[in-house]
PDB file of N, CA and C in Angstrom:
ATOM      1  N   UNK A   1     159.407   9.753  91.032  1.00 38.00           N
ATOM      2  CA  UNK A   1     158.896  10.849  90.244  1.00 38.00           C
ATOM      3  C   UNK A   1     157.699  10.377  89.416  1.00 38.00           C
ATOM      4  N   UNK A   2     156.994  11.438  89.053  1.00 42.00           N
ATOM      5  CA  UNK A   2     155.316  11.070  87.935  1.00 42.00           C
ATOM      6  C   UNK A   2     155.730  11.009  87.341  1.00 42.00           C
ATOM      7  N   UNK A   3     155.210   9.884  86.725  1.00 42.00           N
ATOM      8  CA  UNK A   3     155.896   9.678  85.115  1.00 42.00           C
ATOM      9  C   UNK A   3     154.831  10.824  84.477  1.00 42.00           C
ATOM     10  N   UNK A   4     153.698  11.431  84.402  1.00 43.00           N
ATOM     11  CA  UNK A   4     153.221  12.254  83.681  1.00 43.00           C
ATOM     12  C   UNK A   4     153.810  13.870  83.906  1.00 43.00           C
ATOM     13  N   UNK A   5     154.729  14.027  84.605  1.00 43.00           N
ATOM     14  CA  UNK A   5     155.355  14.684  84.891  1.00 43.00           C
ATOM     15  C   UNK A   5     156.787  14.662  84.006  1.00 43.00           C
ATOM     16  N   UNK A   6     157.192  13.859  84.247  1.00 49.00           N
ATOM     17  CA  UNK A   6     158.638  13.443  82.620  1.00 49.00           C
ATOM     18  C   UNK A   6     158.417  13.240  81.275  1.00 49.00           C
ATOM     19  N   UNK A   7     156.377  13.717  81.310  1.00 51.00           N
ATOM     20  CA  UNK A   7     156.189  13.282  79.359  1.00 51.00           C
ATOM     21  C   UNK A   7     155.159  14.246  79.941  1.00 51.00           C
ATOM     22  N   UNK A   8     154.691  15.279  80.115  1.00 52.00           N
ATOM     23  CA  UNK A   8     153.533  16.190  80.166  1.00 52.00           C
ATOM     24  C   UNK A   8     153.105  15.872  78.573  1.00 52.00           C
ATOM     25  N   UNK A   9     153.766  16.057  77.209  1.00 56.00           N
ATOM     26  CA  UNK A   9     153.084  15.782  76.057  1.00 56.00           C
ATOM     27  C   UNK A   9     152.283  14.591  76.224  1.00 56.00           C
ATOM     28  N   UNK A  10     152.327  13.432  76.167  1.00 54.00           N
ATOM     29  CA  UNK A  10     151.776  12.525  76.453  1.00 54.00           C
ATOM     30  C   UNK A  10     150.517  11.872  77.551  1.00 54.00           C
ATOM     31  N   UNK A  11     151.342  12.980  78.767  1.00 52.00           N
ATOM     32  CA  UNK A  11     149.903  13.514  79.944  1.00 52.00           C
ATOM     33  C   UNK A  11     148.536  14.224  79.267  1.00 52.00           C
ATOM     34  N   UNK A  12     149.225  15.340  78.643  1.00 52.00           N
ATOM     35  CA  UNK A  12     148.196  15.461  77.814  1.00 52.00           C
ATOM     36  C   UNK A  12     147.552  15.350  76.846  1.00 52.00           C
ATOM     37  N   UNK A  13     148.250  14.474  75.608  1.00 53.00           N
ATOM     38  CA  UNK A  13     147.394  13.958  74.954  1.00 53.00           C
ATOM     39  C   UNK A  13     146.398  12.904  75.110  1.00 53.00           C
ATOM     40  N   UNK A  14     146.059  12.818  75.981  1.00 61.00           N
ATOM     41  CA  UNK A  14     144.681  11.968  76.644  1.00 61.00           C
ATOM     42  C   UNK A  14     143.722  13.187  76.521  1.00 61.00           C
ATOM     43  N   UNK A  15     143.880  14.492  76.920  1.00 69.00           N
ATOM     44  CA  UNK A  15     143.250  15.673  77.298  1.00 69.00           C
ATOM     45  C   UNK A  15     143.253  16.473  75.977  1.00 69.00           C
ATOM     46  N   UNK A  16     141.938  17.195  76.137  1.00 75.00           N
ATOM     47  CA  UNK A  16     142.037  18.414  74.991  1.00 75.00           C
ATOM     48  C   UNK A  16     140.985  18.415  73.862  1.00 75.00           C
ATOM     49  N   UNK A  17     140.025  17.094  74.216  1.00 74.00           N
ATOM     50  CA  UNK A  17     139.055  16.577  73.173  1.00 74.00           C
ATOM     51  C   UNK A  17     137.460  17.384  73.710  1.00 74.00           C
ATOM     52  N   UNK A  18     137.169  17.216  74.774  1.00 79.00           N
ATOM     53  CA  UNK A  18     135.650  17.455  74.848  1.00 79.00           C
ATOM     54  C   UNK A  18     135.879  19.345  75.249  1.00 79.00           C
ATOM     55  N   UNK A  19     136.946  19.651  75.628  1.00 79.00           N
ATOM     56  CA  UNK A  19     136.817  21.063  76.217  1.00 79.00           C
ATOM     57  C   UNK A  19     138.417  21.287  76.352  1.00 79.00           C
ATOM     58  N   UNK A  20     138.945  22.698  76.024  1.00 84.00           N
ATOM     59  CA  UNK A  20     140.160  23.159  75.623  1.00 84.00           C
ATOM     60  C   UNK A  20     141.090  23.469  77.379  1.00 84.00           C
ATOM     61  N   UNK A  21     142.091  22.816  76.753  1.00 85.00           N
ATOM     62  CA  UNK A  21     143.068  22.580  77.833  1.00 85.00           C
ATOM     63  C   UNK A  21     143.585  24.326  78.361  1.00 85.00           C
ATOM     64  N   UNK A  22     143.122  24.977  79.235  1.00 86.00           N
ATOM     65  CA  UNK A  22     143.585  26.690  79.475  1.00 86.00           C
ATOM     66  C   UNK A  22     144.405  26.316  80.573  1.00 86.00           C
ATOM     67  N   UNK A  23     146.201  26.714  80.715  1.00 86.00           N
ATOM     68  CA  UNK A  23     146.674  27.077  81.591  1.00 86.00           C
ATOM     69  C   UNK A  23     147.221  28.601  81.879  1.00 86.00           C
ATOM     70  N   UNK A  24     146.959  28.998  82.831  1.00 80.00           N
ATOM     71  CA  UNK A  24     147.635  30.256  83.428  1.00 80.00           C
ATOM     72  C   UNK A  24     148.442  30.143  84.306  1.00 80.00           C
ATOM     73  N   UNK A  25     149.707  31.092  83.909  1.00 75.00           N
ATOM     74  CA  UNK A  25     150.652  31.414  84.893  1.00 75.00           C
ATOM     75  C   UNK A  25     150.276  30.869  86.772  1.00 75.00           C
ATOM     76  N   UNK A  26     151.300  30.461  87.293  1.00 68.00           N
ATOM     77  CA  UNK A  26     151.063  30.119  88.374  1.00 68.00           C
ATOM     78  C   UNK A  26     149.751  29.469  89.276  1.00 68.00           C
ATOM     79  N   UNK A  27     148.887  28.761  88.338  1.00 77.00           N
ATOM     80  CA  UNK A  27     147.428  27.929  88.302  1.00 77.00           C
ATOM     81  C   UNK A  27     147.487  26.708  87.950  1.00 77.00           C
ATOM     82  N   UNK A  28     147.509  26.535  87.051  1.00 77.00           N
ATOM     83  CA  UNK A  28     147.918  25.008  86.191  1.00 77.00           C
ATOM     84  C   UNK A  28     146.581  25.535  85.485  1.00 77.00           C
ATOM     85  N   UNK A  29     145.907  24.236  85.265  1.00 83.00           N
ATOM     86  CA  UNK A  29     144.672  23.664  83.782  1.00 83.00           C
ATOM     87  C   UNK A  29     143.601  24.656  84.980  1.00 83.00           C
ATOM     88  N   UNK A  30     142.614  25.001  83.942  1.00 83.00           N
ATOM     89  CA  UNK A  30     140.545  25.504  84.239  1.00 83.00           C
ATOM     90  C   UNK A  30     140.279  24.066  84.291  1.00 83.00           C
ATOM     91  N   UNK A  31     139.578  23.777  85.609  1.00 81.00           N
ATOM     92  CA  UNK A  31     138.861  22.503  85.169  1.00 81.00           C
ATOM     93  C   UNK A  31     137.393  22.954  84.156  1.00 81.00           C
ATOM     94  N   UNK A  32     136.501  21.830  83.263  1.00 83.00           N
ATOM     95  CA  UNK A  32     135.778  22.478  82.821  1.00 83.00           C
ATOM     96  C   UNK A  32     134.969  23.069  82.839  1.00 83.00           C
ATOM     97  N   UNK A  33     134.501  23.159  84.316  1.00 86.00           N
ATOM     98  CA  UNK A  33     133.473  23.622  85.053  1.00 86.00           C
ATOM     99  C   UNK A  33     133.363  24.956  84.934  1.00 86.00           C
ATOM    100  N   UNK A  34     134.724  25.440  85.052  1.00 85.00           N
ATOM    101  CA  UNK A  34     135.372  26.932  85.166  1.00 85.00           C
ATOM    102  C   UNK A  34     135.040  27.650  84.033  1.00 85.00           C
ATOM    103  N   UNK A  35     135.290  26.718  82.397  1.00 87.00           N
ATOM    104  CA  UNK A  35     135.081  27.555  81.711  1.00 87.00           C
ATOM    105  C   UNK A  35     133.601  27.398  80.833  1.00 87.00           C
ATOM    106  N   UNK A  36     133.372  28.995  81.034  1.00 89.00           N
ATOM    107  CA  UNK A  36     131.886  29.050  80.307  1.00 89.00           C
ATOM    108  C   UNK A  36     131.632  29.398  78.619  1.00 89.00           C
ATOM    109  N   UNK A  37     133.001  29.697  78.178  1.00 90.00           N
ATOM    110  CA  UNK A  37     132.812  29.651  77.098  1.00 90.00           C
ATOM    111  C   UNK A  37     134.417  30.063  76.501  1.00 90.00           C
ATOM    112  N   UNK A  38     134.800  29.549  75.061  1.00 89.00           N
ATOM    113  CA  UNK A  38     135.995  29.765  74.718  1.00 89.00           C
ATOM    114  C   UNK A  38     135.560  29.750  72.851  1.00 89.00           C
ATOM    115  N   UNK A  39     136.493  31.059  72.087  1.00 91.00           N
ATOM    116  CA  UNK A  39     136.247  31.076  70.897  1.00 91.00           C
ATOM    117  C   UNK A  39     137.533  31.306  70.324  1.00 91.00           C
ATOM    118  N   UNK A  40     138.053  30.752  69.187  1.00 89.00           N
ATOM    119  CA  UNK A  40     139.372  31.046  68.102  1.00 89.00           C
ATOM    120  C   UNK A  40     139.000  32.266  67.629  1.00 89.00           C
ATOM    121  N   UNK A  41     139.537  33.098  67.047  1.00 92.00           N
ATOM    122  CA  UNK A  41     139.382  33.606  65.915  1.00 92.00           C
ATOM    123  C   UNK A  41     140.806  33.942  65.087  1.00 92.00           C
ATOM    124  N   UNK A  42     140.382  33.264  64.026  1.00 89.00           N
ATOM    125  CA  UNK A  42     142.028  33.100  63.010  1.00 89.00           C
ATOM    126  C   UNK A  42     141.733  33.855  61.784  1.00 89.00           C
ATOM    127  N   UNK A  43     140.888  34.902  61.559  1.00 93.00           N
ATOM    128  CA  UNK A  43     140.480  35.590  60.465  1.00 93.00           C
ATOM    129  C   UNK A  43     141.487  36.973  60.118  1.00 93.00           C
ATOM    130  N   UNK A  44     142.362  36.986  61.283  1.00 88.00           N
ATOM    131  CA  UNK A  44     143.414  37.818  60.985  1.00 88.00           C
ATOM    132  C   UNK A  44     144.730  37.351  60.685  1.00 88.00           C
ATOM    133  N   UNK A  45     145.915  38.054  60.893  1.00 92.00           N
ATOM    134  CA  UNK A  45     146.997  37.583  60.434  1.00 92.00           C
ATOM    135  C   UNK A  45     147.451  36.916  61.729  1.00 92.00           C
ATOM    136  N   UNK A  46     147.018  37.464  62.491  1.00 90.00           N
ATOM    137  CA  UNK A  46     147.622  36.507  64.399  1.00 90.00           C
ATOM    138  C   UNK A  46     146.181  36.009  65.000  1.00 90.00           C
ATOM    139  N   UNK A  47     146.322  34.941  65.146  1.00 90.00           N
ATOM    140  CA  UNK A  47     145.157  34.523  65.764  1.00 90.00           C
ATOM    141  C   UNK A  47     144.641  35.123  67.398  1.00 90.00           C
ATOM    142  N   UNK A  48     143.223  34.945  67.501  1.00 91.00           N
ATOM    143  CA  UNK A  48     142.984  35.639  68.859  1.00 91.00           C
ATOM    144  C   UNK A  48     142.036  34.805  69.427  1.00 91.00           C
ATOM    145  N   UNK A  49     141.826  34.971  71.016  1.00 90.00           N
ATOM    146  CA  UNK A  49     140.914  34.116  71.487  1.00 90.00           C
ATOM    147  C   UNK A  49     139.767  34.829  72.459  1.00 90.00           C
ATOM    148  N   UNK A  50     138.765  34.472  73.034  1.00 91.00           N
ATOM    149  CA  UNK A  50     138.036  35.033  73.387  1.00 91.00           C
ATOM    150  C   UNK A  50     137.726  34.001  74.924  1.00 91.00           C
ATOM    151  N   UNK A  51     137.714  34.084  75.943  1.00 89.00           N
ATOM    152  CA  UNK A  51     137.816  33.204  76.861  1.00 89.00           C
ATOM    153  C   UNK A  51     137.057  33.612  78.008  1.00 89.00           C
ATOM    154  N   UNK A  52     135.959  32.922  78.337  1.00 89.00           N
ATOM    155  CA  UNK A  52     135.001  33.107  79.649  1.00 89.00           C
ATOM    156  C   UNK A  52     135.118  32.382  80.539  1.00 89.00           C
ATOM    157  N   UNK A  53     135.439  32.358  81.702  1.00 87.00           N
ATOM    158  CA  UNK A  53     135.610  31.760  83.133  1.00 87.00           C
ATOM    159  C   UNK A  53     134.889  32.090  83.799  1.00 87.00           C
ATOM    160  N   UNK A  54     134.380  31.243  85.021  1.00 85.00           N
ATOM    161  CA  UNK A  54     133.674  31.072  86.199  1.00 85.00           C
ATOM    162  C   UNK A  54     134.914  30.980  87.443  1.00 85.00           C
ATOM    163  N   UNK A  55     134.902  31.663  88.048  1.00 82.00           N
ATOM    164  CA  UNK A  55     135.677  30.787  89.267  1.00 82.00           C
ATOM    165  C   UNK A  55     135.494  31.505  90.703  1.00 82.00           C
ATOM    166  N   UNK A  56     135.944  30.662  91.830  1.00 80.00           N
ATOM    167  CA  UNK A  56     136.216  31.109  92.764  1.00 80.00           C
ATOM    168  C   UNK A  56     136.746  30.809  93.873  1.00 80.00           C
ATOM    169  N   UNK A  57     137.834  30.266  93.188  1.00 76.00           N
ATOM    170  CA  UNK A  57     139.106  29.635  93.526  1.00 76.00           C
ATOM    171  C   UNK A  57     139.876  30.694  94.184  1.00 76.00           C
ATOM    172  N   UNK A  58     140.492  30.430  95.199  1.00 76.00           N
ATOM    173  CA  UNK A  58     140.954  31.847  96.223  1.00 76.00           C
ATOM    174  C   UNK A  58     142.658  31.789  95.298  1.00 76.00           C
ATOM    175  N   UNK A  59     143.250  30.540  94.911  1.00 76.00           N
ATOM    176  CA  UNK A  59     144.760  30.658  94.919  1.00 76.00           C
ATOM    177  C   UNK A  59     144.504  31.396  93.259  1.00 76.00           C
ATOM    178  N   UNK A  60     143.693  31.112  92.129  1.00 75.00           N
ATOM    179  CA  UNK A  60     143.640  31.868  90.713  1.00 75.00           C
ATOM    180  C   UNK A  60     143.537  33.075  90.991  1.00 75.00           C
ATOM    181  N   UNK A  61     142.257  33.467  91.784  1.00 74.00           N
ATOM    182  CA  UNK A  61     142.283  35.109  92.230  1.00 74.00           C
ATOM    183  C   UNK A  61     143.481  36.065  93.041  1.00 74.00           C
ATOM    184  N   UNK A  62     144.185  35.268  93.778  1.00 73.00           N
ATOM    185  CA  UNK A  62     145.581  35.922  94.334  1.00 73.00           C
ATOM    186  C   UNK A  62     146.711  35.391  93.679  1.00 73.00           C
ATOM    187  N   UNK A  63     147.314  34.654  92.390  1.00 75.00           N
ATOM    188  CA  UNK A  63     148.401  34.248  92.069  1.00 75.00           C
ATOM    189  C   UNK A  63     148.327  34.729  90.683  1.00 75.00           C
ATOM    190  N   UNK A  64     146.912  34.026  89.871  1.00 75.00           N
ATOM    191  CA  UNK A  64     146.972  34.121  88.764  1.00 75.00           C
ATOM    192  C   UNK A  64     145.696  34.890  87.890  1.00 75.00           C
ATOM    193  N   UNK A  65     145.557  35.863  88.564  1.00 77.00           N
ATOM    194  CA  UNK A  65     144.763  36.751  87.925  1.00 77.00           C
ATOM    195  C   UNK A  65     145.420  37.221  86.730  1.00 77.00           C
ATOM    196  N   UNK A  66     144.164  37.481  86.059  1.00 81.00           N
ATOM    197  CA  UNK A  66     144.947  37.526  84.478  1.00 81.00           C
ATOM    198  C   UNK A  66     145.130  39.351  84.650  1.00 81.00           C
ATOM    199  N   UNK A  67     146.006  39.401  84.076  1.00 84.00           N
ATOM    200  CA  UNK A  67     146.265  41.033  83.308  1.00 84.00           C
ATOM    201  C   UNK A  67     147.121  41.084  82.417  1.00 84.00           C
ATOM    202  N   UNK A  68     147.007  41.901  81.721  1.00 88.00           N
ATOM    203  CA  UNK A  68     147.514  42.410  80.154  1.00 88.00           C
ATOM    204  C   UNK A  68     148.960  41.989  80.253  1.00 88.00           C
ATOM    205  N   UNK A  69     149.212  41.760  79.073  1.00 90.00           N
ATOM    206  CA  UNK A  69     150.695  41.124  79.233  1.00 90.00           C
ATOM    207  C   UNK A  69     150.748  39.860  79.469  1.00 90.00           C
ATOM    208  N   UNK A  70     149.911  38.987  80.442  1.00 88.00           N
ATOM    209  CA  UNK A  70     150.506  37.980  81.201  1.00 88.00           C
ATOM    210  C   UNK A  70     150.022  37.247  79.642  1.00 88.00           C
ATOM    211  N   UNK A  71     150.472  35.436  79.642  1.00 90.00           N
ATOM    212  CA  UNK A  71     149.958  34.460  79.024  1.00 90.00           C
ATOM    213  C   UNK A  71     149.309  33.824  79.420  1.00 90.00           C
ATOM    214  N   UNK A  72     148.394  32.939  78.495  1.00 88.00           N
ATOM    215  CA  UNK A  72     147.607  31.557  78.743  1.00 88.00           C
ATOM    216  C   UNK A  72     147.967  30.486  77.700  1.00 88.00           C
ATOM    217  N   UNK A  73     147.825  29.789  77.614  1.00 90.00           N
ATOM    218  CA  UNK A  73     148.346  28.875  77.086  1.00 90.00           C
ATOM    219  C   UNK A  73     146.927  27.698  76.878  1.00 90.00           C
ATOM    220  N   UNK A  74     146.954  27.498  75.496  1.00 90.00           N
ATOM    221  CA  UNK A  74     145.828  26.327  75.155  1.00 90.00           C
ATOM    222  C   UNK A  74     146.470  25.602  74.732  1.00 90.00           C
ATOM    223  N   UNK A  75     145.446  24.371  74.814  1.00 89.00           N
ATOM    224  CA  UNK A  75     145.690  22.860  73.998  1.00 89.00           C
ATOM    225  C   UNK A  75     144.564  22.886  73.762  1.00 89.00           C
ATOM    226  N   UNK A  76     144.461  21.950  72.408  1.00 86.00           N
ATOM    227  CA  UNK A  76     142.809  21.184  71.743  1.00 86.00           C
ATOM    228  C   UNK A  76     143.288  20.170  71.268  1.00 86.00           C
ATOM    229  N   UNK A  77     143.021  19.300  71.223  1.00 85.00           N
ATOM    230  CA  UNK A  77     142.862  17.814  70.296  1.00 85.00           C
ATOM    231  C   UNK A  77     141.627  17.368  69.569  1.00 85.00           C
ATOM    232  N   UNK A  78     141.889  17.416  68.415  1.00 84.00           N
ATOM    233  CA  UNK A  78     140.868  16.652  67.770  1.00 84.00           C
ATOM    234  C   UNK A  78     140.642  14.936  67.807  1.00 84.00           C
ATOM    235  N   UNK A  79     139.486  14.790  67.460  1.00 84.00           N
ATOM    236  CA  UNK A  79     139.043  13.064  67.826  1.00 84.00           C
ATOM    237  C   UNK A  79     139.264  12.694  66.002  1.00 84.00           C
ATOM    238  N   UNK A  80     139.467  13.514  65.416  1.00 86.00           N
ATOM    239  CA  UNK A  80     140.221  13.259  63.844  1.00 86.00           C
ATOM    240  C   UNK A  80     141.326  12.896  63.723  1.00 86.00           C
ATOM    241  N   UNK A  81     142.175  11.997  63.075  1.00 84.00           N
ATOM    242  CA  UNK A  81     143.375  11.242  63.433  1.00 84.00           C
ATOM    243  C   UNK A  81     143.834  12.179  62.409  1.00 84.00           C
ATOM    244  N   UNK A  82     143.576  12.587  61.131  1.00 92.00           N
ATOM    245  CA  UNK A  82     144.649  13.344  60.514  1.00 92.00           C
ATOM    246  C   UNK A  82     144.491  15.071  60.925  1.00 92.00           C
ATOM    247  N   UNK A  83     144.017  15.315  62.067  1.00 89.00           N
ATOM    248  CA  UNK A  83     144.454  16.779  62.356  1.00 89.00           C
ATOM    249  C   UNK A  83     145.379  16.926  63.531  1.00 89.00           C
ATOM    250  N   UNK A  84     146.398  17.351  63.260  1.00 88.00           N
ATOM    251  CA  UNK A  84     146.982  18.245  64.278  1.00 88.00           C
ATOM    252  C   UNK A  84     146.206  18.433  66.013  1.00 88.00           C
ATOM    253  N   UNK A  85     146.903  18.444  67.003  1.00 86.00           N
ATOM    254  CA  UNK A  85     146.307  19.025  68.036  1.00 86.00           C
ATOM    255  C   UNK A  85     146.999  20.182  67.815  1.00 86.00           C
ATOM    256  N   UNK A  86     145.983  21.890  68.829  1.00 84.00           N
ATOM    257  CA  UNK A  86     146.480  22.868  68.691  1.00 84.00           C
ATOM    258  C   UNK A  86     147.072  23.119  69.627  1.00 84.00           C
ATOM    259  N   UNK A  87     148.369  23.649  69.851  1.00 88.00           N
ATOM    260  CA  UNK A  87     148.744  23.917  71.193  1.00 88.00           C
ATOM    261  C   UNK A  87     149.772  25.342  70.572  1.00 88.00           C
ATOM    262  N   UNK A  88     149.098  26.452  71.925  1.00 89.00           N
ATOM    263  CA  UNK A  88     149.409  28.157  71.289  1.00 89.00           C
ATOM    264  C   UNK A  88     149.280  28.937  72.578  1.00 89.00           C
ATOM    265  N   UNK A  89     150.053  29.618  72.874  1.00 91.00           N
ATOM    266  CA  UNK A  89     150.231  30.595  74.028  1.00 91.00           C
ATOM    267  C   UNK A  89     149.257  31.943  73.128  1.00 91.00           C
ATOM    268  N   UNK A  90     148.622  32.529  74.125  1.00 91.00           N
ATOM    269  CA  UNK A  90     148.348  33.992  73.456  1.00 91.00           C
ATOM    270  C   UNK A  90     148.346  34.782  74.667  1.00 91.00           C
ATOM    271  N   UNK A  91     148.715  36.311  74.479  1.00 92.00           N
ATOM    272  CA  UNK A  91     148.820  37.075  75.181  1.00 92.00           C
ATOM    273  C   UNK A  91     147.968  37.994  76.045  1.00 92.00           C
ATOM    274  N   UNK A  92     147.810  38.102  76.946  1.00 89.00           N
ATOM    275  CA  UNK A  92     146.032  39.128  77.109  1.00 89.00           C
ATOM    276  C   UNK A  92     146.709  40.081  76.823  1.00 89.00           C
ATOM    277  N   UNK A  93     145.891  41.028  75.981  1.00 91.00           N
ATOM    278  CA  UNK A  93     145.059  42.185  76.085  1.00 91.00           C
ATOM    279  C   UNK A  93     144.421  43.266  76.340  1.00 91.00           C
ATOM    280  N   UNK A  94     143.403  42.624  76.854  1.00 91.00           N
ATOM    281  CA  UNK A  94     141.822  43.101  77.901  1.00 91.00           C
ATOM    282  C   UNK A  94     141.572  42.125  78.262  1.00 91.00           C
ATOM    283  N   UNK A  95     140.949  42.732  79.752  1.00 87.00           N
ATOM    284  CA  UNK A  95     140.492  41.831  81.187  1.00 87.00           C
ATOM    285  C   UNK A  95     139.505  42.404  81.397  1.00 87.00           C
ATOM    286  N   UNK A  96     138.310  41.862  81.005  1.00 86.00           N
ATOM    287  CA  UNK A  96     136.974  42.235  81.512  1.00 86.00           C
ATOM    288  C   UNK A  96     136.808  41.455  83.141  1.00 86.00           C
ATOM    289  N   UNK A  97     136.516  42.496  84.376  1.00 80.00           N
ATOM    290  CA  UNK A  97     136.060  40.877  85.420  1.00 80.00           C
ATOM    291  C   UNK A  97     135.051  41.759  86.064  1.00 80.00           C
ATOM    292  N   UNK A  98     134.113  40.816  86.960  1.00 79.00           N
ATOM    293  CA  UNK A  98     132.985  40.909  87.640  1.00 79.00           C
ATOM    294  C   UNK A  98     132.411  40.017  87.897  1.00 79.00           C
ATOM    295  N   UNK A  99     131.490  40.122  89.516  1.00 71.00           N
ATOM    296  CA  UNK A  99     131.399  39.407  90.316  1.00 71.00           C
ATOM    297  C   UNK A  99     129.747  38.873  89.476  1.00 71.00           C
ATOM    298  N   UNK A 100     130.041  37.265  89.845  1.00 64.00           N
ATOM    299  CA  UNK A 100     128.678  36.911  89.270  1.00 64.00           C
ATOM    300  C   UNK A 100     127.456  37.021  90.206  1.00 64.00           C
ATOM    301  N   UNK A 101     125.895  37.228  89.387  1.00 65.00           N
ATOM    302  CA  UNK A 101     125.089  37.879  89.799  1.00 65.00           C
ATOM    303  C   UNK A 101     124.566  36.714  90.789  1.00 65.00           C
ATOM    304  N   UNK A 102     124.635  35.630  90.863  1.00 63.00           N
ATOM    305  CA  UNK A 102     123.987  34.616  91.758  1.00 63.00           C
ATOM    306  C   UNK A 102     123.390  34.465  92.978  1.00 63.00           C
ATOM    307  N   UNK A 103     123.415  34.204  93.564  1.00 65.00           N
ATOM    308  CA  UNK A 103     122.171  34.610  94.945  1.00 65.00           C
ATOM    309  C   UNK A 103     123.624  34.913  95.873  1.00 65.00           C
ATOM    310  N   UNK A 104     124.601  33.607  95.784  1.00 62.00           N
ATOM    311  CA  UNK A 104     125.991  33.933  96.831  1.00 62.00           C
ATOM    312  C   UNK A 104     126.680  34.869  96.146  1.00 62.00           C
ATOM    313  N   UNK A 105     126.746  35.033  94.773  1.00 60.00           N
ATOM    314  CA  UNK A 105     127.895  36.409  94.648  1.00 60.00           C
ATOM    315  C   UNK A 105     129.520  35.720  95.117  1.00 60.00           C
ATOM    316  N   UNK A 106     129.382  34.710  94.928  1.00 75.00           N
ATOM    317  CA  UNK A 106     130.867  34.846  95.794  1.00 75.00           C
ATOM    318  C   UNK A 106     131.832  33.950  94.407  1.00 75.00           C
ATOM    319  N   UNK A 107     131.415  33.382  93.020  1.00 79.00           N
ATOM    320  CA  UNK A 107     131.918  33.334  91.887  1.00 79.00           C
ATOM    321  C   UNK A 107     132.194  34.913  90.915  1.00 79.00           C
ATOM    322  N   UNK A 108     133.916  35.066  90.712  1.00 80.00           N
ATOM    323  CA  UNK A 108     133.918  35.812  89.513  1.00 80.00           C
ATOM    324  C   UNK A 108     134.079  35.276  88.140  1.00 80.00           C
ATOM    325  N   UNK A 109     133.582  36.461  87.330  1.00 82.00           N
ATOM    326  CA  UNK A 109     133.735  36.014  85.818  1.00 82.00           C
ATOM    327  C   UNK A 109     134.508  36.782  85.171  1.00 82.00           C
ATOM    328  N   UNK A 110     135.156  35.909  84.181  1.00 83.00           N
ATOM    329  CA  UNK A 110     136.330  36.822  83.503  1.00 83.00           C
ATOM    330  C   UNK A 110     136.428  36.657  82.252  1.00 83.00           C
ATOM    331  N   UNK A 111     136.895  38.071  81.155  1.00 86.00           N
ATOM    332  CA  UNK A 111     136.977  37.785  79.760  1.00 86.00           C
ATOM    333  C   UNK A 111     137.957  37.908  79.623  1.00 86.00           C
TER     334      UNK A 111
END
């Protein structure tokens, strides 16, 4: 058996420093390529996130397409020894998607 598999905490605390750890249901991790942009916002009483993807990955688009209801799940680590890493499920929402404008067209993008 993986041993990063019997300590996933520890798998991932190596991870979570230069770009935020996103898993979805039946996908695993965005590599970072995927994501084009990601924002907190904690100015309310429940925090919310704002999340842009690239992809065009055939198994995300037929398994784990996001829709309302479903979860994602982040990690962050700071390179600060006295902060906390964040690790927080949030719920979608809204699903903005559409096909990107690129010459192939064959990447979607998603909010």
């Amino acid at each position: 058996m993986d041993n990063n598999l019997d300590k996933p905490g520890k798998f991932l605390g190596k991870f979570g420093y230069d770009f935020p750890i996103v898993n979805f249901k039946n996908y695993g991790f965005l590599s970072p390529k995927e994501i084009l942009s990601f924002r907190i916002d904690n100015t309310g009483f429940i925090p919310s996130i704002v999340l842009n993807i690239r992809t065009n990955n055939r198994r995300f688009l037929s398994s784990a397409f996001p829709k309302i209801g479903d979860k994602v799940n982040i990690f962050i680590r700071s390179r600060v020894k006295e902060l906390k890493p964040i690790r927080n499920d949030y719920i979608i929402t809204n699903v903005i998607s559409s096909k990107s404008l690129d010459r192939e067209g064959d990447y979607f993008i998603f909010t």
